[in-house]
């Protein structure tokens, strides 16, 4: 089973980067399913139903979300009704949406789970223990986890904690692709961060003319998505069709 996962899609440049490049990547890599993190798709913060549908039209089939999931309130009902939208599983009980879902890919059930880290992030329940609690319910060896976190150490520790119990743990949130892809001894593919689909000349997707002065002055300012051409970052995973163990992991990055 071949999975293509795209990192955080940031604003219009990120959406258009996916629109323009995904058909080519689909032809070249022939993924069986395309998943993307869409937490920054609407103006850099959150996602709306219209924008989620736009991403589905471009060929994305499942959208994971991260700490910006609550950025646009219009998405709340869709988080409940659309099984293709997943917010972090380790948020408080009773909040809108769900943290994992089951999808038919080829003739196999693929589970996809989103989790949020807790290091240098907003408070959330323990992603390690939430994974442990949920894993027995998920009756498939094919499990893709988007671990949305700031700290490399937390993502790496998590991947070792779940090695052999997930097919892949791929990090998101930093918007910067790391070069540490590997397959762990138990068969879990890991990458600390897949990177973003968003404006290349930017500070992790945001306008440098706003962000650089913000660092210099520490005055509050409203973030705006930068307007440059996009970088598109992803990862290609091959899973054994019987065991769900990762056979290969390859980073993809297309710069303008
Ligand atoms: Fe993000
Ligand atoms: Fe994030």
Short mmCIF file of C-alpha atoms and ligand atoms in Angstrom, two decimals:
data_model
loop_
_atom_site.label_atom_id
_atom_site.label_comp_id
_atom_site.label_asym_id
_atom_site.label_seq_id
_atom_site.Cartn_x
_atom_site.Cartn_y
_atom_site.Cartn_z
CA UNK A 1 0.00 0.00 0.00
CA UNK A 2 1.46 3.30 -1.06
CA UNK A 3 0.60 6.45 0.89
CA UNK A 4 1.43 10.00 -0.16
CA UNK A 5 1.24 12.45 2.73
CA UNK A 6 1.60 16.20 2.25
CA UNK A 7 2.64 18.56 5.05
CA UNK A 8 0.72 21.55 6.43
CA UNK A 9 -0.93 23.37 3.53
CA UNK A 10 -0.50 27.10 4.18
CA UNK A 11 -2.93 29.56 2.63
CA UNK A 12 -3.57 30.13 -1.05
CA UNK A 13 0.06 29.63 -2.14
CA UNK A 14 0.04 26.22 -0.45
CA UNK A 15 -3.32 25.25 -1.95
CA UNK A 16 -2.24 26.31 -5.41
CA UNK A 17 1.08 24.53 -5.02
CA UNK A 18 -0.83 21.32 -4.31
CA UNK A 19 -3.25 21.99 -7.16
CA UNK A 20 -0.41 22.45 -9.63
CA UNK A 21 1.94 19.68 -8.48
CA UNK A 22 -0.25 16.88 -7.15
CA UNK A 23 -1.37 15.57 -10.57
CA UNK A 24 2.28 15.19 -11.56
CA UNK A 25 3.20 13.46 -8.29
CA UNK A 26 0.19 11.16 -8.62
CA UNK A 27 1.32 10.12 -12.08
CA UNK A 28 4.94 9.71 -11.06
CA UNK A 29 4.46 7.95 -7.71
CA UNK A 30 1.04 6.29 -8.15
CA UNK A 31 -0.08 6.51 -4.49
CA UNK A 32 -3.07 4.43 -3.41
CA UNK A 33 -4.19 7.21 -1.08
CA UNK A 34 -3.31 10.88 -0.59
CA UNK A 35 -3.47 12.42 2.88
CA UNK A 36 -2.58 16.01 3.80
CA UNK A 37 -2.45 18.21 6.87
CA UNK A 38 -4.78 21.14 6.24
CA UNK A 39 -4.57 23.08 9.51
CA UNK A 40 -3.25 26.26 7.87
CA UNK A 41 -5.19 26.05 4.61
CA UNK A 42 -7.52 29.00 5.26
CA UNK A 43 -5.44 32.17 5.39
CA UNK A 44 -2.78 30.42 7.45
CA UNK A 45 -5.04 29.51 10.38
CA UNK A 46 -7.65 26.76 10.29
CA UNK A 47 -9.77 25.42 7.47
CA UNK A 48 -13.30 26.08 6.18
CA UNK A 49 -15.71 23.61 4.53
CA UNK A 50 -15.20 25.35 1.16
CA UNK A 51 -11.44 25.09 1.41
CA UNK A 52 -11.59 21.46 2.55
CA UNK A 53 -13.72 20.72 -0.54
CA UNK A 54 -11.22 22.60 -2.69
CA UNK A 55 -8.45 20.32 -1.36
CA UNK A 56 -10.59 17.23 -1.98
CA UNK A 57 -11.07 18.42 -5.58
CA UNK A 58 -7.29 18.65 -5.99
CA UNK A 59 -7.00 14.94 -5.16
CA UNK A 60 -6.46 14.89 -1.39
CA UNK A 61 -8.63 12.19 0.14
CA UNK A 62 -8.12 12.60 3.89
CA UNK A 63 -7.27 15.80 5.80
CA UNK A 64 -5.57 15.79 9.18
CA UNK A 65 -5.52 18.90 11.36
CA UNK A 66 -3.43 20.23 14.20
CA UNK A 67 -3.41 22.95 16.84
CA UNK A 68 -5.08 25.41 14.42
CA UNK A 69 -8.11 23.16 13.97
CA UNK A 70 -10.34 25.64 15.85
CA UNK A 71 -9.16 28.64 13.79
CA UNK A 72 -12.31 28.83 11.66
CA UNK A 73 -15.57 28.04 13.46
CA UNK A 74 -17.37 27.22 10.19
CA UNK A 75 -15.52 23.90 10.15
CA UNK A 76 -17.00 22.60 13.43
CA UNK A 77 -20.09 20.92 11.89
CA UNK A 78 -18.00 19.39 9.10
CA UNK A 79 -15.59 17.95 11.68
CA UNK A 80 -18.59 16.02 12.97
CA UNK A 81 -20.21 15.06 9.67
CA UNK A 82 -17.31 14.49 7.27
CA UNK A 83 -15.31 11.35 8.07
CA UNK A 84 -12.40 12.63 5.93
CA UNK A 85 -11.57 15.41 8.42
CA UNK A 86 -9.54 14.47 11.50
CA UNK A 87 -8.50 16.69 14.41
CA UNK A 88 -5.99 15.64 17.08
CA UNK A 89 -7.34 12.68 19.05
CA UNK A 90 -5.89 13.88 22.36
CA UNK A 91 -8.16 16.90 22.82
CA UNK A 92 -10.79 17.17 25.55
CA UNK A 93 -13.73 14.76 25.44
CA UNK A 94 -16.79 16.37 23.86
CA UNK A 95 -15.04 18.80 21.49
CA UNK A 96 -16.19 18.65 17.84
CA UNK A 97 -14.85 16.00 15.50
CA UNK A 98 -12.89 12.80 15.85
CA UNK A 99 -9.23 11.93 16.09
CA UNK A 100 -9.02 8.89 13.90
CA UNK A 101 -10.89 7.23 11.08
CA UNK A 102 -10.97 4.08 9.03
CA UNK A 103 -10.71 4.19 5.24
CA UNK A 104 -10.79 1.53 2.56
CA UNK A 105 -7.59 1.61 0.51
CA UNK A 106 -7.22 -1.06 -2.17
CA UNK A 107 -8.86 -3.96 -0.35
CA UNK A 108 -7.43 -3.04 3.07
CA UNK A 109 -8.68 -0.97 6.01
CA UNK A 110 -6.30 1.95 6.59
CA UNK A 111 -6.66 3.81 9.87
CA UNK A 112 -5.49 7.42 10.04
CA UNK A 113 -4.94 9.16 13.37
CA UNK A 114 -4.01 12.73 14.27
CA UNK A 115 -2.29 13.57 17.55
CA UNK A 116 -0.95 16.83 18.97
CA UNK A 117 2.28 17.12 20.90
CA UNK A 118 2.53 18.80 24.31
CA UNK A 119 6.05 20.24 24.29
CA UNK A 120 6.00 23.99 23.47
CA UNK A 121 2.34 23.55 22.46
CA UNK A 122 -1.08 24.35 23.92
CA UNK A 123 -2.20 21.96 26.69
CA UNK A 124 -3.59 18.63 25.49
CA UNK A 125 -4.06 15.15 26.90
CA UNK A 126 -1.05 12.85 26.78
CA UNK A 127 -0.65 11.67 23.17
CA UNK A 128 1.28 8.59 24.28
CA UNK A 129 -1.45 7.37 26.62
CA UNK A 130 -4.25 8.37 24.23
CA UNK A 131 -2.59 6.28 21.52
CA UNK A 132 -2.27 3.34 23.93
CA UNK A 133 -5.94 3.62 24.84
CA UNK A 134 -7.15 3.88 21.24
CA UNK A 135 -4.88 1.32 19.58
CA UNK A 136 -6.80 -1.82 20.71
CA UNK A 137 -10.01 -0.40 19.15
CA UNK A 138 -8.36 0.03 15.77
CA UNK A 139 -8.68 -3.34 14.14
CA UNK A 140 -6.14 -3.06 11.35
CA UNK A 141 -2.36 -3.26 11.09
CA UNK A 142 -2.45 -0.34 8.62
CA UNK A 143 -2.23 2.77 10.79
CA UNK A 144 -0.90 6.15 9.69
CA UNK A 145 -0.26 8.71 12.45
CA UNK A 146 0.20 12.45 11.88
CA UNK A 147 2.00 13.61 15.03
CA UNK A 148 1.59 17.37 15.13
CA UNK A 149 4.30 18.71 17.39
CA UNK A 150 7.01 21.29 17.87
CA UNK A 151 9.70 19.24 19.58
CA UNK A 152 11.74 16.68 17.65
CA UNK A 153 12.41 14.80 20.87
CA UNK A 154 8.73 14.29 21.62
CA UNK A 155 8.01 13.06 18.09
CA UNK A 156 10.99 10.72 18.14
CA UNK A 157 10.11 9.34 21.58
CA UNK A 158 6.54 8.80 20.45
CA UNK A 159 7.65 6.92 17.34
CA UNK A 160 9.71 4.54 19.50
CA UNK A 161 6.82 4.15 21.93
CA UNK A 162 4.51 2.98 19.12
CA UNK A 163 7.11 1.14 17.00
CA UNK A 164 5.45 -1.97 15.64
CA UNK A 165 1.97 -0.70 16.51
CA UNK A 166 1.72 1.93 13.75
CA UNK A 167 2.78 1.72 10.11
CA UNK A 168 4.09 5.27 10.13
CA UNK A 169 4.51 8.25 12.42
CA UNK A 170 5.04 11.41 10.40
CA UNK A 171 5.58 14.75 12.12
CA UNK A 172 3.91 18.00 11.14
CA UNK A 173 3.62 21.55 12.58
CA UNK A 174 7.14 22.99 12.27
CA UNK A 175 6.62 23.55 8.52
CA UNK A 176 10.27 22.65 7.94
CA UNK A 177 11.21 19.29 6.47
CA UNK A 178 13.73 17.25 8.42
CA UNK A 179 16.12 14.70 6.90
CA UNK A 180 15.79 11.95 9.52
CA UNK A 181 13.46 9.55 7.72
CA UNK A 182 13.94 5.94 8.78
CA UNK A 183 12.19 2.67 9.45
CA UNK A 184 12.34 1.69 13.11
CA UNK A 185 13.16 -1.90 14.18
CA UNK A 186 9.49 -2.82 14.72
CA UNK A 187 8.51 -1.67 11.23
CA UNK A 188 7.23 1.86 11.87
CA UNK A 189 8.31 4.50 9.36
CA UNK A 190 9.28 7.79 10.97
CA UNK A 191 10.05 11.35 9.91
CA UNK A 192 10.26 14.16 12.49
CA UNK A 193 8.65 16.67 10.18
CA UNK A 194 7.43 16.39 6.63
CA UNK A 195 7.55 20.17 6.04
CA UNK A 196 4.86 22.41 4.57
CA UNK A 197 3.09 23.15 1.33
CA UNK A 198 3.26 26.93 1.42
CA UNK A 199 5.04 30.08 0.32
CA UNK A 200 8.76 29.43 0.06
CA UNK A 201 10.02 32.97 0.70
CA UNK A 202 8.51 33.28 4.15
CA UNK A 203 8.96 32.53 7.81
CA UNK A 204 7.31 29.09 8.00
CA UNK A 205 4.67 30.37 5.58
CA UNK A 206 4.14 33.84 7.03
CA UNK A 207 5.08 37.22 5.59
CA UNK A 208 8.67 38.08 6.63
CA UNK A 209 7.85 41.82 6.55
CA UNK A 210 5.55 41.17 9.52
CA UNK A 211 7.43 38.40 11.31
CA UNK A 212 10.95 39.86 11.27
CA UNK A 213 9.89 43.16 12.89
CA UNK A 214 7.85 41.16 15.37
CA UNK A 215 11.03 39.47 16.55
CA UNK A 216 12.89 42.78 16.64
CA UNK A 217 10.22 44.73 18.54
CA UNK A 218 8.18 42.00 20.31
CA UNK A 219 5.09 44.06 19.46
CA UNK A 220 1.98 41.98 18.73
CA UNK A 221 1.00 41.84 15.08
CA UNK A 222 -1.43 39.96 12.88
CA UNK A 223 0.20 37.18 10.89
CA UNK A 224 -0.36 37.15 7.15
CA UNK A 225 0.51 34.41 4.71
CA UNK A 226 3.45 35.37 2.50
CA UNK A 227 2.76 35.77 -1.20
CA UNK A 228 5.68 33.90 -2.74
CA UNK A 229 5.63 30.81 -4.93
CA UNK A 230 5.15 27.59 -2.98
CA UNK A 231 7.37 24.82 -1.79
CA UNK A 232 5.51 21.49 -1.70
CA UNK A 233 6.69 18.92 0.84
CA UNK A 234 5.54 15.37 1.26
CA UNK A 235 6.53 11.84 2.07
CA UNK A 236 5.91 8.61 0.22
CA UNK A 237 5.38 5.43 2.22
CA UNK A 238 5.17 1.85 1.07
CA UNK A 239 3.51 -0.57 3.47
CA UNK A 240 3.60 -4.34 3.30
CA UNK A 241 0.19 -5.44 2.04
CA UNK A 242 -0.11 -8.21 4.61
CA UNK A 243 1.54 -6.94 7.78
CA UNK A 244 1.17 -3.16 7.43
CA UNK A 245 4.85 -2.73 8.27
CA UNK A 246 6.69 0.01 6.43
CA UNK A 247 8.85 -1.17 3.54
CA UNK A 248 10.16 2.23 2.46
CA UNK A 249 9.96 5.92 3.23
CA UNK A 250 10.99 8.66 0.83
CA UNK A 251 10.92 12.41 1.40
CA UNK A 252 9.61 14.61 -1.38
CA UNK A 253 10.23 18.32 -1.75
CA UNK A 254 9.52 20.57 -4.69
CA UNK A 255 10.87 24.11 -4.47
CA UNK A 256 9.84 26.95 -6.77
FE1 LIG B 1 0.94 24.13 10.62
FE1 LIG B 2 0.44 23.53 13.92
#
